[in-house]
mmCIF file of C-alpha atoms in Angstrom:
data_model
loop_
_atom_site.group_PDB
_atom_site.id
_atom_site.type_symbol
_atom_site.label_atom_id
_atom_site.label_comp_id
_atom_site.label_asym_id
_atom_site.label_seq_id
_atom_site.Cartn_x
_atom_site.Cartn_y
_atom_site.Cartn_z
ATOM 1 C CA MET K 1 34.696 38.450 84.942
ATOM 2 C CA THR K 2 37.976 36.880 83.887
ATOM 3 C CA LEU K 3 40.398 35.497 86.445
ATOM 4 C CA ALA K 4 43.101 37.937 85.289
ATOM 5 C CA LEU K 5 40.821 40.927 85.906
ATOM 6 C CA GLN K 6 39.848 39.526 89.295
ATOM 7 C CA LEU K 7 43.505 39.192 90.250
ATOM 8 C CA ILE K 8 44.253 42.757 89.087
ATOM 9 C CA ILE K 9 41.364 44.146 91.178
ATOM 10 C CA ILE K 10 42.482 42.207 94.269
ATOM 11 C CA ALA K 11 46.109 43.286 93.776
ATOM 12 C CA LEU K 12 45.028 46.909 93.319
ATOM 13 C CA GLY K 13 42.935 46.761 96.516
ATOM 14 C CA ILE K 14 45.830 45.284 98.494
ATOM 15 C CA PHE K 15 48.272 47.820 97.021
ATOM 16 C CA LEU K 16 46.012 50.736 98.010
ATOM 17 C CA LEU K 17 45.571 49.237 101.494
ATOM 18 C CA ILE K 18 49.346 48.992 101.962
ATOM 19 C CA VAL K 19 49.853 52.586 100.722
ATOM 20 C CA ILE K 20 47.224 53.945 103.159
ATOM 21 C CA MET K 21 48.448 51.923 106.130
ATOM 22 C CA ASN K 22 52.020 52.944 105.388
ATOM 23 C CA ALA K 23 50.971 56.595 105.301
ATOM 24 C CA ALA K 24 49.280 56.142 108.704
ATOM 25 C CA VAL K 25 52.375 54.495 110.193
ATOM 26 C CA HIS K 26 54.510 57.410 108.939
ATOM 27 C CA ARG K 27 51.982 59.905 110.424
ATOM 28 C CA LYS K 28 51.131 61.349 106.998
ATOM 29 C CA ILE K 29 47.423 60.704 107.565
ATOM 30 C CA SER K 30 45.523 60.485 110.845
ATOM 31 C CA GLU K 31 44.008 57.153 111.889
ATOM 32 C CA SER K 32 40.448 58.435 111.597
ATOM 33 C CA HIS K 33 41.044 59.762 108.063
ATOM 34 C CA ALA K 34 42.887 56.588 107.069
ATOM 35 C CA LEU K 35 39.863 54.515 108.106
ATOM 36 C CA LEU K 36 37.784 56.476 105.580
ATOM 37 C CA TRP K 37 40.074 55.175 102.843
ATOM 38 C CA ILE K 38 40.619 51.684 104.255
ATOM 39 C CA VAL K 39 36.908 50.797 104.076
ATOM 40 C CA PRO K 40 36.722 51.350 100.255
ATOM 41 C CA CYS K 41 39.940 49.305 99.900
ATOM 42 C CA PHE K 42 38.256 46.360 101.594
ATOM 43 C CA LEU K 43 35.235 46.835 99.319
ATOM 44 C CA ILE K 44 37.541 46.649 96.265
ATOM 45 C CA ILE K 45 39.186 43.472 97.584
ATOM 46 C CA ILE K 46 35.810 41.869 98.406
ATOM 47 C CA GLY K 47 34.518 42.864 94.947
ATOM 48 C CA GLY K 48 37.572 41.190 93.390
ATOM 49 C CA ILE K 49 37.247 37.961 95.377
ATOM 50 C CA PHE K 50 33.450 37.694 95.022
ATOM 51 C CA PRO K 51 32.462 39.273 91.675
ATOM 52 C CA GLN K 52 28.996 37.747 92.138
ATOM 53 C CA VAL K 53 28.320 40.601 94.604
ATOM 54 C CA THR K 54 28.126 42.963 91.584
ATOM 55 C CA TYR K 55 25.474 40.792 89.890
ATOM 56 C CA PHE K 56 23.604 40.392 93.165
ATOM 57 C CA LEU K 57 23.485 44.173 93.651
ATOM 58 C CA SER K 58 22.474 44.790 90.031
ATOM 59 C CA ASP K 59 19.567 42.361 90.556
ATOM 60 C CA ILE K 60 18.464 44.298 93.622
ATOM 61 C CA PHE K 61 18.586 47.658 91.804
ATOM 62 C CA HIS K 62 17.270 46.180 88.527
ATOM 63 C CA THR K 63 20.139 47.517 86.426
ATOM 64 C CA GLU K 64 20.727 46.028 82.973
ATOM 65 C CA TYR K 65 24.469 46.731 83.038
ATOM 66 C CA PRO K 66 25.937 45.269 86.312
ATOM 67 C CA PRO K 67 29.157 47.364 86.362
ATOM 68 C CA ALA K 68 26.947 50.474 86.545
ATOM 69 C CA VAL K 69 26.248 49.553 90.201
ATOM 70 C CA VAL K 70 29.988 49.483 90.887
ATOM 71 C CA PHE K 71 30.415 52.892 89.209
ATOM 72 C CA ALA K 72 27.484 54.313 91.174
ATOM 73 C CA LEU K 73 28.931 52.976 94.458
ATOM 74 C CA ALA K 74 32.393 54.337 93.605
ATOM 75 C CA ILE K 75 30.943 57.777 92.829
ATOM 76 C CA ILE K 76 28.916 57.819 96.071
ATOM 77 C CA ILE K 77 31.921 56.785 98.201
ATOM 78 C CA SER K 78 34.217 59.293 96.455
ATOM 79 C CA TYR K 79 31.577 61.986 96.960
ATOM 80 C CA LEU K 80 31.301 61.190 100.685
ATOM 81 C CA ILE K 81 35.085 61.240 101.166
ATOM 82 C CA LEU K 82 35.341 64.486 99.216
ATOM 83 C CA PHE K 83 32.589 66.001 101.351
ATOM 84 C CA GLN K 84 34.449 64.927 104.505
ATOM 85 C CA CYS K 85 37.626 66.550 103.131
ATOM 86 C CA PHE K 86 35.863 69.825 102.385
ATOM 87 C CA LYS K 87 34.253 69.783 105.829
ATOM 88 C CA SER K 88 37.679 69.358 107.478
ATOM 89 C CA LEU K 89 39.120 72.055 105.221
ATOM 90 C CA SER K 90 36.415 74.561 106.182
ATOM 91 C CA VAL K 91 36.883 73.875 109.901
ATOM 92 C CA LEU K 92 40.670 74.157 109.552
ATOM 93 C CA ALA K 93 40.352 77.476 107.682
ATOM 94 C CA MET K 94 38.092 78.822 110.441
ATOM 95 C CA LYS K 95 40.470 77.639 113.171
ATOM 96 C CA ASN K 96 43.443 79.113 111.341
ATOM 97 C CA LYS K 97 41.748 82.534 111.223
ATOM 98 C CA GLU K 98 40.914 82.280 114.924
ATOM 99 C CA LEU K 99 44.536 81.416 115.743
ATOM 100 C CA ALA K 100 45.884 84.272 113.599
ATOM 101 C CA SER K 101 43.497 86.693 115.298
ATOM 102 C CA GLN K 102 44.430 85.480 118.808
ATOM 103 C CA THR K 103 48.155 85.606 117.959
ATOM 104 C CA ALA K 104 47.758 89.215 116.785
ATOM 105 C CA LEU K 105 45.973 90.108 120.046
ATOM 106 C CA LEU K 106 48.670 88.373 122.110
ATOM 107 C CA ALA K 107 51.397 90.215 120.183
ATOM 108 C CA GLU K 108 49.648 93.500 120.993
ATOM 109 C CA ARG K 109 49.437 92.551 124.691
ATOM 110 C CA VAL K 110 53.150 91.649 124.731
ATOM 111 C CA ARG K 111 53.964 95.008 123.072
ATOM 112 C CA VAL K 112 51.953 96.916 125.724
ATOM 113 C CA LEU K 113 53.561 94.876 128.519
ATOM 114 C CA GLU K 114 57.033 95.532 127.105
ATOM 115 C CA LYS K 115 56.282 99.262 127.014
ATOM 116 C CA THR K 116 55.054 99.184 130.622
ATOM 117 C CA VAL K 117 58.138 97.300 131.782
ATOM 118 C CA GLN K 118 60.345 99.792 129.903
ATOM 119 C CA LYS K 119 58.569 102.719 131.594
ATOM 120 C CA LEU K 120 58.965 101.103 135.006
ATOM 121 C CA GLN K 121 62.668 100.597 134.398
ATOM 122 C CA GLU K 122 63.270 104.177 133.175
ATOM 123 C CA PRO K 123 63.186 106.090 136.538
ATOM 124 C CA SER K 124 65.707 103.737 138.130
ATOM 125 C CA GLY K 125 67.944 104.358 135.120
ATOM 126 C CA HIS K 126 67.700 108.160 135.666
ATOM 127 C CA GLU K 127 68.600 107.769 139.331
ATOM 128 C CA GLU K 128 71.647 105.723 138.393
ATOM 129 C CA ASN K 129 72.703 108.503 135.955
ATOM 130 C CA LYS K 130 72.242 111.159 138.663
ATOM 131 C CA THR K 131 74.417 109.312 141.141
ATOM 132 C CA THR K 132 77.176 108.880 138.564
ATOM 133 C CA MET F 1 56.532 76.865 139.982
ATOM 134 C CA LYS F 2 56.047 76.550 143.726
ATOM 135 C CA HIS F 3 56.180 72.758 144.037
ATOM 136 C CA ASP F 4 57.681 69.878 142.084
ATOM 137 C CA LEU F 5 54.290 68.263 141.442
ATOM 138 C CA LEU F 6 51.752 69.597 138.964
ATOM 139 C CA ILE F 7 48.152 68.401 138.745
ATOM 140 C CA ILE F 8 46.829 68.666 135.189
ATOM 141 C CA MET F 9 43.069 68.754 134.759
ATOM 142 C CA PRO F 10 41.608 68.984 131.263
ATOM 143 C CA ALA F 11 38.120 70.505 131.435
ATOM 144 C CA TYR F 12 35.367 70.864 128.903
ATOM 145 C CA ASN F 13 31.976 72.164 130.036
ATOM 146 C CA GLU F 14 32.446 71.089 133.657
ATOM 147 C CA GLU F 15 30.643 73.977 135.409
ATOM 148 C CA ALA F 16 28.500 71.542 137.405
ATOM 149 C CA SER F 17 31.377 69.579 138.934
ATOM 150 C CA ILE F 18 34.697 71.417 138.712
ATOM 151 C CA GLY F 19 34.089 73.781 141.657
ATOM 152 C CA LYS F 20 33.176 70.924 143.968
ATOM 153 C CA PHE F 21 36.167 68.894 142.832
ATOM 154 C CA LEU F 22 38.611 71.779 143.355
ATOM 155 C CA ASP F 23 37.155 72.242 146.836
ATOM 156 C CA SER F 24 37.854 68.583 147.566
ATOM 157 C CA LEU F 25 41.487 69.141 146.506
ATOM 158 C CA LYS F 26 41.703 71.980 149.034
ATOM 159 C CA GLU F 27 40.119 69.785 151.724
ATOM 160 C CA PHE F 28 42.736 67.098 151.148
ATOM 161 C CA GLY F 29 45.493 69.709 151.420
ATOM 162 C CA ILE F 30 46.756 68.907 147.906
ATOM 163 C CA MET F 31 47.584 72.565 147.234
ATOM 164 C CA GLU F 32 50.199 72.468 150.011
ATOM 165 C CA TYR F 33 52.496 70.257 147.958
ATOM 166 C CA ALA F 34 51.195 70.525 144.390
ATOM 167 C CA ASP F 35 50.435 73.202 141.813
ATOM 168 C CA ILE F 36 47.253 72.902 139.798
ATOM 169 C CA ILE F 37 46.614 73.789 136.195
ATOM 170 C CA VAL F 38 43.252 73.411 134.508
ATOM 171 C CA ILE F 39 43.339 73.187 130.712
ATOM 172 C CA ASN F 40 40.038 74.714 129.728
ATOM 173 C CA ASP F 41 39.323 73.230 126.312
ATOM 174 C CA ALA F 42 37.129 76.126 125.096
ATOM 175 C CA SER F 43 34.226 75.355 127.414
ATOM 176 C CA ALA F 44 30.999 76.957 126.282
ATOM 177 C CA ASP F 45 29.545 77.076 129.814
ATOM 178 C CA HIS F 46 30.714 78.954 132.939
ATOM 179 C CA THR F 47 33.821 76.846 133.613
ATOM 180 C CA THR F 48 36.152 79.820 132.969
ATOM 181 C CA GLU F 49 34.221 82.095 135.363
ATOM 182 C CA ILE F 50 34.315 79.450 138.101
ATOM 183 C CA LEU F 51 38.091 79.031 137.672
ATOM 184 C CA LYS F 52 38.593 82.810 137.878
ATOM 185 C CA LEU F 53 36.404 82.973 140.962
ATOM 186 C CA LEU F 54 38.337 80.187 142.691
ATOM 187 C CA ASN F 55 41.655 81.784 141.692
ATOM 188 C CA ILE F 56 42.904 78.611 140.025
ATOM 189 C CA ASN F 57 45.580 78.703 137.316
ATOM 190 C CA PHE F 58 44.169 77.804 133.939
ATOM 191 C CA VAL F 59 45.048 77.809 130.262
ATOM 192 C CA ASN F 60 42.285 78.576 127.774
ATOM 193 C CA HIS F 61 42.303 76.871 124.403
ATOM 194 C CA PRO F 62 41.067 79.222 121.655
ATOM 195 C CA TYR F 63 38.742 76.484 120.416
ATOM 196 C CA ASN F 64 37.970 72.916 121.330
ATOM 197 C CA LEU F 65 41.058 70.803 120.601
ATOM 198 C CA GLY F 66 39.993 67.604 122.335
ATOM 199 C CA TYR F 67 41.080 65.676 125.425
ATOM 200 C CA GLY F 68 44.471 64.570 124.056
ATOM 201 C CA ALA F 69 45.483 68.042 122.946
ATOM 202 C CA ALA F 70 44.431 69.444 126.334
ATOM 203 C CA LEU F 71 46.708 66.928 128.035
ATOM 204 C CA GLN F 72 49.587 67.814 125.719
ATOM 205 C CA THR F 73 49.143 71.511 126.526
ATOM 206 C CA GLY F 74 49.474 70.494 130.176
ATOM 207 C CA TYR F 75 52.672 68.546 129.461
ATOM 208 C CA LYS F 76 54.162 71.542 127.662
ATOM 209 C CA TYR F 77 53.217 73.771 130.586
ATOM 210 C CA ALA F 78 54.880 71.309 132.977
ATOM 211 C CA VAL F 79 58.064 71.202 130.869
ATOM 212 C CA THR F 80 58.422 74.991 130.743
ATOM 213 C CA GLY F 81 57.478 75.229 134.431
ATOM 214 C CA GLY F 82 60.309 72.862 135.407
ATOM 215 C CA TYR F 83 58.115 70.350 137.242
ATOM 216 C CA ARG F 84 59.427 66.905 138.162
ATOM 217 C CA TYR F 85 56.143 65.027 138.381
ATOM 218 C CA ILE F 86 52.654 65.463 137.050
ATOM 219 C CA ILE F 87 49.373 63.784 137.856
ATOM 220 C CA GLN F 88 46.640 64.037 135.248
ATOM 221 C CA MET F 89 43.056 63.615 136.330
ATOM 222 C CA ASP F 90 39.538 64.343 135.135
ATOM 223 C CA SER F 91 37.893 67.508 136.385
ATOM 224 C CA ASP F 92 34.437 65.929 136.611
ATOM 225 C CA GLY F 93 35.115 64.456 140.044
ATOM 226 C CA GLN F 94 35.369 60.817 138.872
ATOM 227 C CA HIS F 95 38.887 60.557 140.235
ATOM 228 C CA ASP F 96 38.942 60.996 143.999
ATOM 229 C CA ALA F 97 41.452 63.470 145.416
ATOM 230 C CA CYS F 98 42.727 60.769 147.819
ATOM 231 C CA ASN F 99 44.482 59.127 144.831
ATOM 232 C CA ILE F 100 46.933 62.024 144.460
ATOM 233 C CA PRO F 101 49.202 61.336 147.482
ATOM 234 C CA LYS F 102 49.239 57.618 146.635
ATOM 235 C CA ILE F 103 50.341 58.227 143.039
ATOM 236 C CA TYR F 104 52.844 60.905 144.102
ATOM 237 C CA ASP F 105 54.413 58.542 146.653
ATOM 238 C CA CYS F 106 54.520 55.734 144.109
ATOM 239 C CA LEU F 107 56.258 57.968 141.552
ATOM 240 C CA ARG F 108 58.996 58.799 144.053
ATOM 241 C CA GLN F 109 59.383 55.381 145.630
ATOM 242 C CA LYS F 110 62.229 53.131 144.471
ATOM 243 C CA ASP F 111 61.644 49.417 144.058
ATOM 244 C CA ALA F 112 63.976 46.622 145.153
ATOM 245 C CA ALA F 113 66.135 47.219 142.070
ATOM 246 C CA GLY F 114 66.436 50.902 142.967
ATOM 247 C CA LYS F 115 64.225 52.041 140.118
ATOM 248 C CA ARG F 116 61.235 54.336 140.172
ATOM 249 C CA PRO F 117 58.203 53.870 137.921
ATOM 250 C CA ASP F 118 57.974 56.311 135.010
ATOM 251 C CA LEU F 119 54.236 56.069 134.642
ATOM 252 C CA VAL F 120 51.757 55.224 137.407
ATOM 253 C CA ILE F 121 48.177 54.313 136.496
ATOM 254 C CA GLY F 122 45.290 54.503 138.962
ATOM 255 C CA SER F 123 43.388 51.273 138.306
ATOM 256 C CA ARG F 124 39.742 50.440 138.973
ATOM 257 C CA PHE F 125 40.381 46.702 138.800
ATOM 258 C CA LEU F 126 42.969 45.936 141.449
ATOM 259 C CA LYS F 127 42.199 44.266 144.767
ATOM 260 C CA GLU F 128 41.955 47.411 146.884
ATOM 261 C CA SER F 129 40.372 49.601 144.198
ATOM 262 C CA GLN F 130 37.034 51.264 144.864
ATOM 263 C CA SER F 131 34.955 51.951 141.813
ATOM 264 C CA PHE F 132 31.406 52.301 140.558
ATOM 265 C CA PRO F 133 29.671 49.595 138.478
ATOM 266 C CA ILE F 134 31.043 49.760 134.936
ATOM 267 C CA PRO F 135 28.680 49.108 131.985
ATOM 268 C CA PHE F 136 29.082 45.717 130.312
ATOM 269 C CA ALA F 137 30.111 47.183 126.908
ATOM 270 C CA LYS F 138 32.861 49.240 128.544
ATOM 271 C CA LYS F 139 34.076 46.206 130.492
ATOM 272 C CA VAL F 140 34.341 44.256 127.221
ATOM 273 C CA ALA F 141 36.275 47.132 125.608
ATOM 274 C CA ILE F 142 38.662 47.364 128.591
ATOM 275 C CA ARG F 143 39.301 43.580 128.517
ATOM 276 C CA PHE F 144 39.842 43.745 124.774
ATOM 277 C CA PHE F 145 42.466 46.492 125.060
ATOM 278 C CA ARG F 146 44.059 44.759 128.034
ATOM 279 C CA ARG F 147 44.581 41.763 125.746
ATOM 280 C CA VAL F 148 45.842 43.999 122.897
ATOM 281 C CA ILE F 149 48.442 45.606 125.201
ATOM 282 C CA LYS F 150 49.498 42.182 126.476
ATOM 283 C CA ILE F 151 50.058 40.941 122.908
ATOM 284 C CA ALA F 152 51.818 44.105 121.723
ATOM 285 C CA SER F 153 54.013 44.824 124.734
ATOM 286 C CA HIS F 154 53.815 41.716 126.982
ATOM 287 C CA GLN F 155 52.643 43.902 129.843
ATOM 288 C CA ASP F 156 49.499 43.230 131.858
ATOM 289 C CA ILE F 157 47.671 46.480 132.519
ATOM 290 C CA THR F 158 44.319 45.971 134.235
ATOM 291 C CA ASP F 159 42.901 49.415 133.460
ATOM 292 C CA PRO F 160 44.293 50.673 130.143
ATOM 293 C CA THR F 161 41.567 53.293 129.723
ATOM 294 C CA SER F 162 42.173 54.995 133.075
ATOM 295 C CA GLY F 163 42.709 58.737 132.735
ATOM 296 C CA LEU F 164 44.183 58.911 136.229
ATOM 297 C CA GLN F 165 47.917 58.779 135.646
ATOM 298 C CA GLY F 166 51.089 60.025 137.236
ATOM 299 C CA LEU F 167 54.111 60.729 135.024
ATOM 300 C CA ASN F 168 57.662 61.662 135.822
ATOM 301 C CA ARG F 169 59.591 64.312 133.912
ATOM 302 C CA PRO F 170 61.219 62.056 131.283
ATOM 303 C CA VAL F 171 57.753 60.793 130.275
ATOM 304 C CA PHE F 172 55.945 64.117 130.028
ATOM 305 C CA GLU F 173 58.973 65.707 128.387
ATOM 306 C CA TYR F 174 58.767 62.980 125.744
ATOM 307 C CA TYR F 175 54.990 63.417 125.378
ATOM 308 C CA ALA F 176 55.302 67.198 125.093
ATOM 309 C CA HIS F 177 57.425 66.862 121.977
ATOM 310 C CA PHE F 178 55.639 67.195 118.622
ATOM 311 C CA GLY F 179 54.610 63.819 117.196
ATOM 312 C CA ASN F 180 55.348 61.775 120.323
ATOM 313 C CA PHE F 181 51.842 61.907 121.774
ATOM 314 C CA ASP F 182 48.559 61.018 120.127
ATOM 315 C CA ASN F 183 46.723 64.266 120.806
ATOM 316 C CA ASN F 184 43.526 62.885 119.285
ATOM 317 C CA TYR F 185 43.049 59.583 121.094
ATOM 318 C CA PRO F 186 45.645 58.967 123.827
ATOM 319 C CA ASP F 187 44.750 55.653 125.415
ATOM 320 C CA ALA F 188 45.989 52.068 125.098
ATOM 321 C CA ASN F 189 48.137 53.115 122.125
ATOM 322 C CA MET F 190 50.246 55.415 124.299
ATOM 323 C CA LEU F 191 50.710 52.746 126.975
ATOM 324 C CA VAL F 192 51.947 50.305 124.320
ATOM 325 C CA GLN F 193 54.280 52.996 122.955
ATOM 326 C CA MET F 194 55.797 53.789 126.344
ATOM 327 C CA SER F 195 56.134 50.138 127.238
ATOM 328 C CA LEU F 196 57.873 49.366 123.931
ATOM 329 C CA LEU F 197 60.205 52.314 124.519
ATOM 330 C CA GLY F 198 61.212 50.714 127.806
ATOM 331 C CA TYR F 199 59.478 53.008 130.290
ATOM 332 C CA GLN F 200 58.414 51.432 133.581
ATOM 333 C CA ILE F 201 54.641 51.324 133.995
ATOM 334 C CA LYS F 202 53.067 50.546 137.356
ATOM 335 C CA GLU F 203 49.463 50.277 138.469
ATOM 336 C CA ILE F 204 48.092 51.084 141.892
ATOM 337 C CA PRO F 205 44.543 50.709 143.263
ATOM 338 C CA ALA F 206 42.444 53.848 142.797
ATOM 339 C CA VAL F 207 39.236 55.281 144.195
ATOM 340 C CA MET F 208 36.848 56.441 141.494
ATOM 341 C CA HIS F 209 33.287 57.704 141.512
ATOM 342 C CA LYS F 210 30.500 57.695 139.000
ATOM 343 C CA ARG F 211 30.151 60.843 136.935
ATOM 344 C CA THR F 212 27.303 62.903 138.386
ATOM 345 C CA ALA F 213 27.149 65.771 135.895
ATOM 346 C CA GLY F 214 28.257 66.648 132.371
ATOM 347 C CA LYS F 215 28.633 64.363 129.393
ATOM 348 C CA SER F 216 31.146 61.546 128.908
ATOM 349 C CA MET F 217 33.531 61.560 125.928
ATOM 350 C CA HIS F 218 32.277 58.128 124.871
ATOM 351 C CA PHE F 219 28.520 58.017 124.638
ATOM 352 C CA GLY F 220 26.076 56.471 122.191
ATOM 353 C CA ILE F 221 26.714 53.336 120.124
ATOM 354 C CA ILE F 222 28.485 54.369 116.921
ATOM 355 C CA GLU F 223 31.063 56.678 118.523
ATOM 356 C CA PRO F 224 32.465 54.102 120.995
ATOM 357 C CA LEU F 225 32.596 51.481 118.213
ATOM 358 C CA LEU F 226 34.421 53.889 115.922
ATOM 359 C CA TYR F 227 36.703 54.810 118.812
ATOM 360 C CA MET F 228 37.573 51.132 119.315
ATOM 361 C CA CYS F 229 38.407 50.727 115.606
ATOM 362 C CA ILE F 230 40.606 53.839 115.608
ATOM 363 C CA MET F 231 42.298 52.806 118.865
ATOM 364 C CA LEU F 232 43.039 49.331 117.535
ATOM 365 C CA PHE F 233 44.450 50.796 114.331
ATOM 366 C CA SER F 234 46.451 53.362 116.273
ATOM 367 C CA THR F 235 47.889 50.663 118.567
ATOM 368 C CA TYR F 236 48.864 48.634 115.497
ATOM 369 C CA ASN F 237 50.595 51.738 114.064
ATOM 370 C CA VAL F 238 52.522 52.283 117.297
ATOM 371 C CA PHE F 239 53.623 48.653 117.209
ATOM 372 C CA VAL F 240 54.789 48.912 113.574
ATOM 373 C CA ARG F 241 56.566 52.232 114.280
ATOM 374 C CA SER F 242 58.404 50.540 117.129
ATOM 375 C CA LYS F 243 59.415 47.579 114.950
ATOM 376 C CA TRP F 244 60.504 49.861 112.087
ATOM 377 C CA LYS F 245 62.384 52.115 114.546
ATOM 378 C CA LEU F 246 60.221 55.097 113.636
ATOM 379 C CA LEU F 247 59.517 56.124 117.236
ATOM 380 C CA GLN F 248 61.609 58.998 118.466
ATOM 381 C CA GLN F 249 63.942 57.642 121.101
ATOM 382 C CA PRO F 250 63.736 59.242 124.556
ATOM 383 C CA ILE F 251 66.228 61.990 125.297
ATOM 384 C CA ASN F 252 66.340 61.289 129.023
ATOM 385 C CA ASP F 253 67.292 58.043 130.594
ATOM 386 C CA LYS F 254 64.259 55.974 131.424
ATOM 387 C CA GLY F 255 63.470 53.026 133.601
ATOM 388 C CA GLY F 256 63.375 54.381 137.071
ATOM 389 C CA ASN F 257 65.567 57.284 135.977
ATOM 390 C CA ASN F 258 67.869 59.019 138.277
ATOM 391 C CA PHE F 259 66.779 62.405 136.973
ATOM 392 C CA ASP F 260 66.100 63.496 140.546
ATOM 393 C CA GLU F 261 69.647 62.957 141.649
ATOM 394 C CA LYS F 262 71.017 64.810 138.634
ATOM 395 C CA LYS F 263 69.206 68.014 139.575
#
C-alpha cells in the first residue's frame, strides 16, 4: 500500500469520525446509534495506520487477494448496521401504531366526557332561563 | 395538587416490592406532606393492579420507554401539577423512606450565602450513609464517573449513579423540556450538564437497602460495559455542547433560586 493511499484512508476515517461525533453533539443521532458507526471508523483508521493487518487477516482466511478480506469485513459490518436500522424501524413502526391507537381511544374518552359535562351543565342553564 | 412536594417513582415489573415500599411511605407519614405519582413503564406483571388496589396515583406508559423517559414523564406531570419540589426514588425499596424528609428539608434550607441547593443527591458514600455492600465492578464504575464529573465540571460528587434525588422547580422544569434531559441514560451526564449550567448540587448521606426482588437495570457483563461506553460518550457530548453553547439556557434563575419568594 502506498503512503498516499494510507494517508487518504486515515483522513477518511478521521473525517467520518468527526462527522458522526458532531451529529451526536447536535443530537441528530443518539449516543448508542453513534457508537455503532464510531467502531467502523476506528477500524478504518487502524487499517490505514497498520495495513499489515489486511495481510495478516488474509493469511488467516487463506485468501489470495488480501483486499477481499477488507471488502468482506465492510459488507458484514454494513449488513449488521443495516439490520440494526431495520430492527429499530420495525419497533418504531409498531410503537407508532400503538400510540395512534391509544390517542384515538383517548380522543373518544374526551368526547364522551365533554358530552357528559355538557349534559350536567344543561339543567342549570334551563333553571337560569326560567328565573329570567 | 395537594402538597408542594411530589414523589416520583418509576416502576417496571415491581409487583414483588412496590406494595411493601408504598406501605413504608404510609408508615413514615410521607403522604401527609407529599403527593405520590408512580410512572408505570408498561409493566407486564401485576404492578398496575397493586397500584389500583392501594389507590395510588399512577401514569401508565403505553409501552416500555425506559427509566429516563419514565422520569421525564414524572417531571412533566410535576410541571403541569404546579409542584415546587420533587423527590425521585426507585420503587423497588432500595431507597429507604426515611431519606425523603432529609432531602425535602435540604431542598428548602438556605446556606450561609442564602442560597438553596437546586439538586440534592442521596449518597451511599458519605460518612453517615448506610448502604449495602456494593459489587467491586460497580464500585470501579462509580469511581470512574466520579473522576469524569470532577474533570468535566470540577465538582466532587461521591455517588453520581444514585437514583435518589431531590429537585426544585427550576431543575425539573428544565428537565421536562424536550431535548434538555437524556431520556435514555440519565446519569453522570445529567449531573455534569446541570453543574456546567450553574445549578447548585448538594449531596447528603442516604440510607439504602439491597434489592430483594425484581431485576436490576444493569445486569450481566456486556450491558454494563456498553452502558459505561455510552455514558462516557454522552458526558463528553454534554461537555462539548456546553463549550459550544448548544445547551438550552435555563428559563428560571438558578443557584439557590428565590422562586419560592416569587410565588
